[in-house]
Structure formats: structure tokens, C-alpha cells
Coordinates of C-alpha atoms in Angstrom, one line a residue:
T1190 CA 101.3 78.6 47.9
D1191 CA 98.5 80.3 49.9
D1192 CA 97.9 77.0 51.7
I1193 CA 101.6 76.8 52.6
V1194 CA 101.6 80.4 53.9
D1195 CA 98.5 79.8 55.9
R1196 CA 99.9 76.6 57.4
L1197 CA 103.2 78.4 58.4
A1198 CA 101.3 81.3 59.9
S1199 CA 98.6 79.5 61.9
G1200 CA 99.5 75.8 61.7
D1201 CA 96.9 73.1 62.1
P1202 CA 97.6 71.2 65.4
L1203 CA 94.4 69.3 65.4
L1204 CA 94.9 67.9 61.9
T1205 CA 98.7 67.2 62.2
N1206 CA 99.2 63.5 62.0
V1207 CA 100.8 61.4 64.7
S1208 CA 103.9 60.6 62.7
T1209 CA 104.8 64.3 62.5
Y1210 CA 104.6 64.6 66.2
Q1211 CA 106.7 61.5 66.7
H1212 CA 109.3 62.7 64.2
Y1213 CA 109.7 66.0 66.1
A1214 CA 109.5 64.3 69.5
M1215 CA 112.7 62.4 68.7
Y1216 CA 114.5 65.8 68.7
V1217 CA 112.5 67.9 71.1
V1218 CA 112.3 65.4 74.1
P1219 CA 116.1 64.8 74.4
L1220 CA 116.8 68.5 74.0
T1221 CA 114.2 69.4 76.6
I1222 CA 115.8 67.0 79.0
L1223 CA 119.2 68.5 78.3
F1224 CA 117.7 71.9 78.8
V1225 CA 116.3 70.9 82.2
I1226 CA 119.5 69.2 83.3
L1227 CA 121.7 72.3 82.4
H1228 CA 119.2 75.0 83.4
R1229 CA 121.2 76.1 86.5
Q1230 CA 124.4 76.3 84.5
M1231 CA 122.6 78.2 81.6
L1232 CA 121.0 80.6 84.1
L1233 CA 124.4 81.3 85.8
V1234 CA 126.1 81.9 82.4
S1235 CA 123.3 84.2 81.3
F1236 CA 123.2 86.4 84.4
D1237 CA 126.8 86.3 85.6
P1238 CA 129.3 85.0 83.1
R1239 CA 132.3 85.9 85.3
Q1240 CA 130.9 83.9 88.2
A1241 CA 130.2 81.0 85.8
K1242 CA 133.8 81.1 84.6
V1243 CA 135.1 81.1 88.3
A1244 CA 132.8 78.1 88.9
G1245 CA 134.5 76.3 86.1
H1246 CA 131.6 76.5 83.5
N1247 CA 132.5 76.9 79.8
S1248 CA 130.3 80.0 78.9
R1249 CA 130.8 79.6 75.2
L1250 CA 129.7 76.0 75.1
T1251 CA 126.8 76.7 77.4
N1252 CA 125.6 79.5 75.2
I1253 CA 125.9 77.4 72.1
L1254 CA 123.9 74.6 73.8
F1255 CA 121.2 77.1 74.8
Y1256 CA 120.9 78.5 71.3
V1257 CA 120.8 75.1 69.7
T1258 CA 118.3 73.6 72.0
T1259 CA 116.0 76.7 71.9
G1260 CA 116.3 76.9 68.2
V1261 CA 115.5 73.3 67.5
I1262 CA 112.5 73.3 69.9
L1263 CA 111.1 76.5 68.5
A1264 CA 111.6 75.4 64.9
S1265 CA 109.8 72.2 65.6
S1266 CA 106.9 73.9 67.3
V1267 CA 106.6 76.4 64.4
R1268 CA 106.5 73.6 61.9
V1269 CA 103.7 71.8 63.8
L1270 CA 101.8 74.7 65.3
G1271 CA 102.6 77.6 63.1
V1272 CA 104.3 80.9 63.9
L1273 CA 101.3 82.6 65.6
I1274 CA 100.4 79.8 67.9
S1275 CA 104.0 79.2 68.8
A1276 CA 104.6 82.8 69.7
I1277 CA 101.5 83.0 71.8
M1278 CA 102.2 79.8 73.6
L1279 CA 105.8 80.9 74.2
L1280 CA 105.2 84.5 75.4
V1281 CA 101.8 84.7 77.2
P1282 CA 102.2 82.0 79.9
A1283 CA 105.8 82.8 80.6
T1284 CA 105.1 86.6 80.9
V1285 CA 102.0 86.1 83.1
S1286 CA 103.9 83.5 85.3
L1287 CA 106.8 85.9 85.7
T1288 CA 104.4 88.7 86.7
I1289 CA 102.7 86.5 89.2
T1290 CA 105.6 84.7 90.9
R1291 CA 108.6 87.0 90.3
R1292 CA 110.8 83.9 91.0
Y1293 CA 112.5 81.6 88.5
V1294 CA 111.3 78.4 90.2
G1295 CA 107.7 79.8 90.2
V1296 CA 107.9 80.5 86.5
L1297 CA 109.2 77.0 85.8
I1298 CA 106.3 75.5 87.7
L1299 CA 103.5 77.9 86.7
T1300 CA 104.3 78.2 82.9
P1301 CA 103.7 74.6 81.9
I1302 CA 100.6 74.3 84.1
M1303 CA 99.1 77.5 82.6
T1304 CA 100.1 76.4 79.0
T1305 CA 98.6 73.0 79.5
L1306 CA 95.3 74.2 81.1
L1307 CA 94.8 76.9 78.5
T1308 CA 95.6 74.6 75.6
L1309 CA 93.3 71.8 76.9
G1310 CA 90.5 74.4 77.4
S1311 CA 90.9 75.7 73.8
Y1312 CA 90.9 72.1 72.4
M1313 CA 87.7 71.4 74.4
I1314 CA 86.1 74.4 72.9
S1315 CA 87.3 73.4 69.4
F1316 CA 85.9 69.9 69.7
S1317 CA 82.6 71.1 71.0
N1318 CA 82.3 73.7 68.1
P1319 CA 83.8 72.0 65.0
S1320 CA 82.6 74.8 62.7
L1321 CA 85.0 77.2 64.4
P1322 CA 88.7 77.2 63.4
A1323 CA 90.9 75.6 66.1
E1324 CA 93.8 77.9 65.5
S1325 CA 91.7 81.0 66.3
I1326 CA 90.3 79.4 69.4
L1327 CA 93.7 78.4 70.6
V1328 CA 95.2 81.9 70.1
N1329 CA 92.2 83.6 71.7
V1330 CA 91.9 81.3 74.7
I1331 CA 95.6 81.5 75.5
G1332 CA 95.7 85.3 74.8
W1333 CA 92.6 86.2 76.8
G1334 CA 93.2 83.5 79.5
G1335 CA 96.7 85.0 80.0
F1336 CA 95.3 88.5 80.0
L1337 CA 92.6 87.6 82.6
T1338 CA 95.1 85.7 84.8
F1339 CA 97.4 88.8 84.6
I1340 CA 94.6 91.2 85.6
I1341 CA 93.5 88.8 88.5
A1342 CA 97.1 88.7 89.7
L1343 CA 97.4 92.4 89.6
V1344 CA 94.2 93.0 91.5
Y1345 CA 95.2 90.3 94.1
F1346 CA 98.6 91.7 94.7
R1347 CA 97.2 95.3 94.9
Y1348 CA 94.6 94.6 97.5
R1349 CA 96.1 91.8 99.6
K1350 CA 97.0 92.6 103.1

């Protein structure tokens, strides 16, 4: 049971077999596409339900779709990556992106770029040092990378003319 708890807490993305990724991709990819297609409607319903109703959007259905897509995507990522890595990959890039851009479109563009670069960097470190645990490296690189990006952005915005 300790192995199961460790796997749920930290996951093992480098040792997860391809069939597991393919299994979850069947659910995650279509839901992500649906999420992208409906993001304007979801945004309107989230921030101004009255305006969404005036515009003819069904707020209840949109909220249910949002919760279902988000829940399935998060549950799949937790199953493959573990709780800790999923939380770090969800929170750090989005928070730093929002701090840097302050615009929704900027967050949508910067978050996947930042997540991809930090994840690839952590995997490169993991492969070059096989004795170190990949999960710890992933959490540290994303956490510290996000923190350093946040500090650089704060300094830049403070001293720019």
C-alpha cells in the first residue's frame, strides 16, 4: 500500500507506459478541444452570468461542461503524474503567466509555453542524472523556474520606463 500512496502522491511520469497515456488521451484530447472551443462562452458565464443569459447562453449547461471537462482532465493528470506534480503544473505556470501578462489571452499563450519549457528542462536534467528522482526534479524545476520568472517579471515591471 505504501507504493500506491507514493504513486498517487508523486506519480512516475517517466515510467508510465505508452498505453496509459493513450488511454487517457482518448478522454483528455476531445475534452481539451471542447474546452478551447467553448472558452469564450465559459469565460462570459463565469464573469457575467446575466450578460451570458442575455446573449442566449445556457449558464447551467456551460457550468456543467466546465466542471466535467476540468474534472476529467485533472483526474487523468493526477492518475498519470500524481497529485503533487499535477498541482505544481496547474498552479505555478498559470499564476506566473497571470502576473506577467494580466490579460486572459496572454495567460492562454504563456502558460502552455512556460509549462512545456519547464517540463522539458526538468526531463533533460532527469535523463542526464538518472540517480536523481524524476518527480523531485520536475517539482523543483517548475517551482523554482516559476518563482524566478515571477521575480524577473516583478523587477522588469518595477524598473521599466
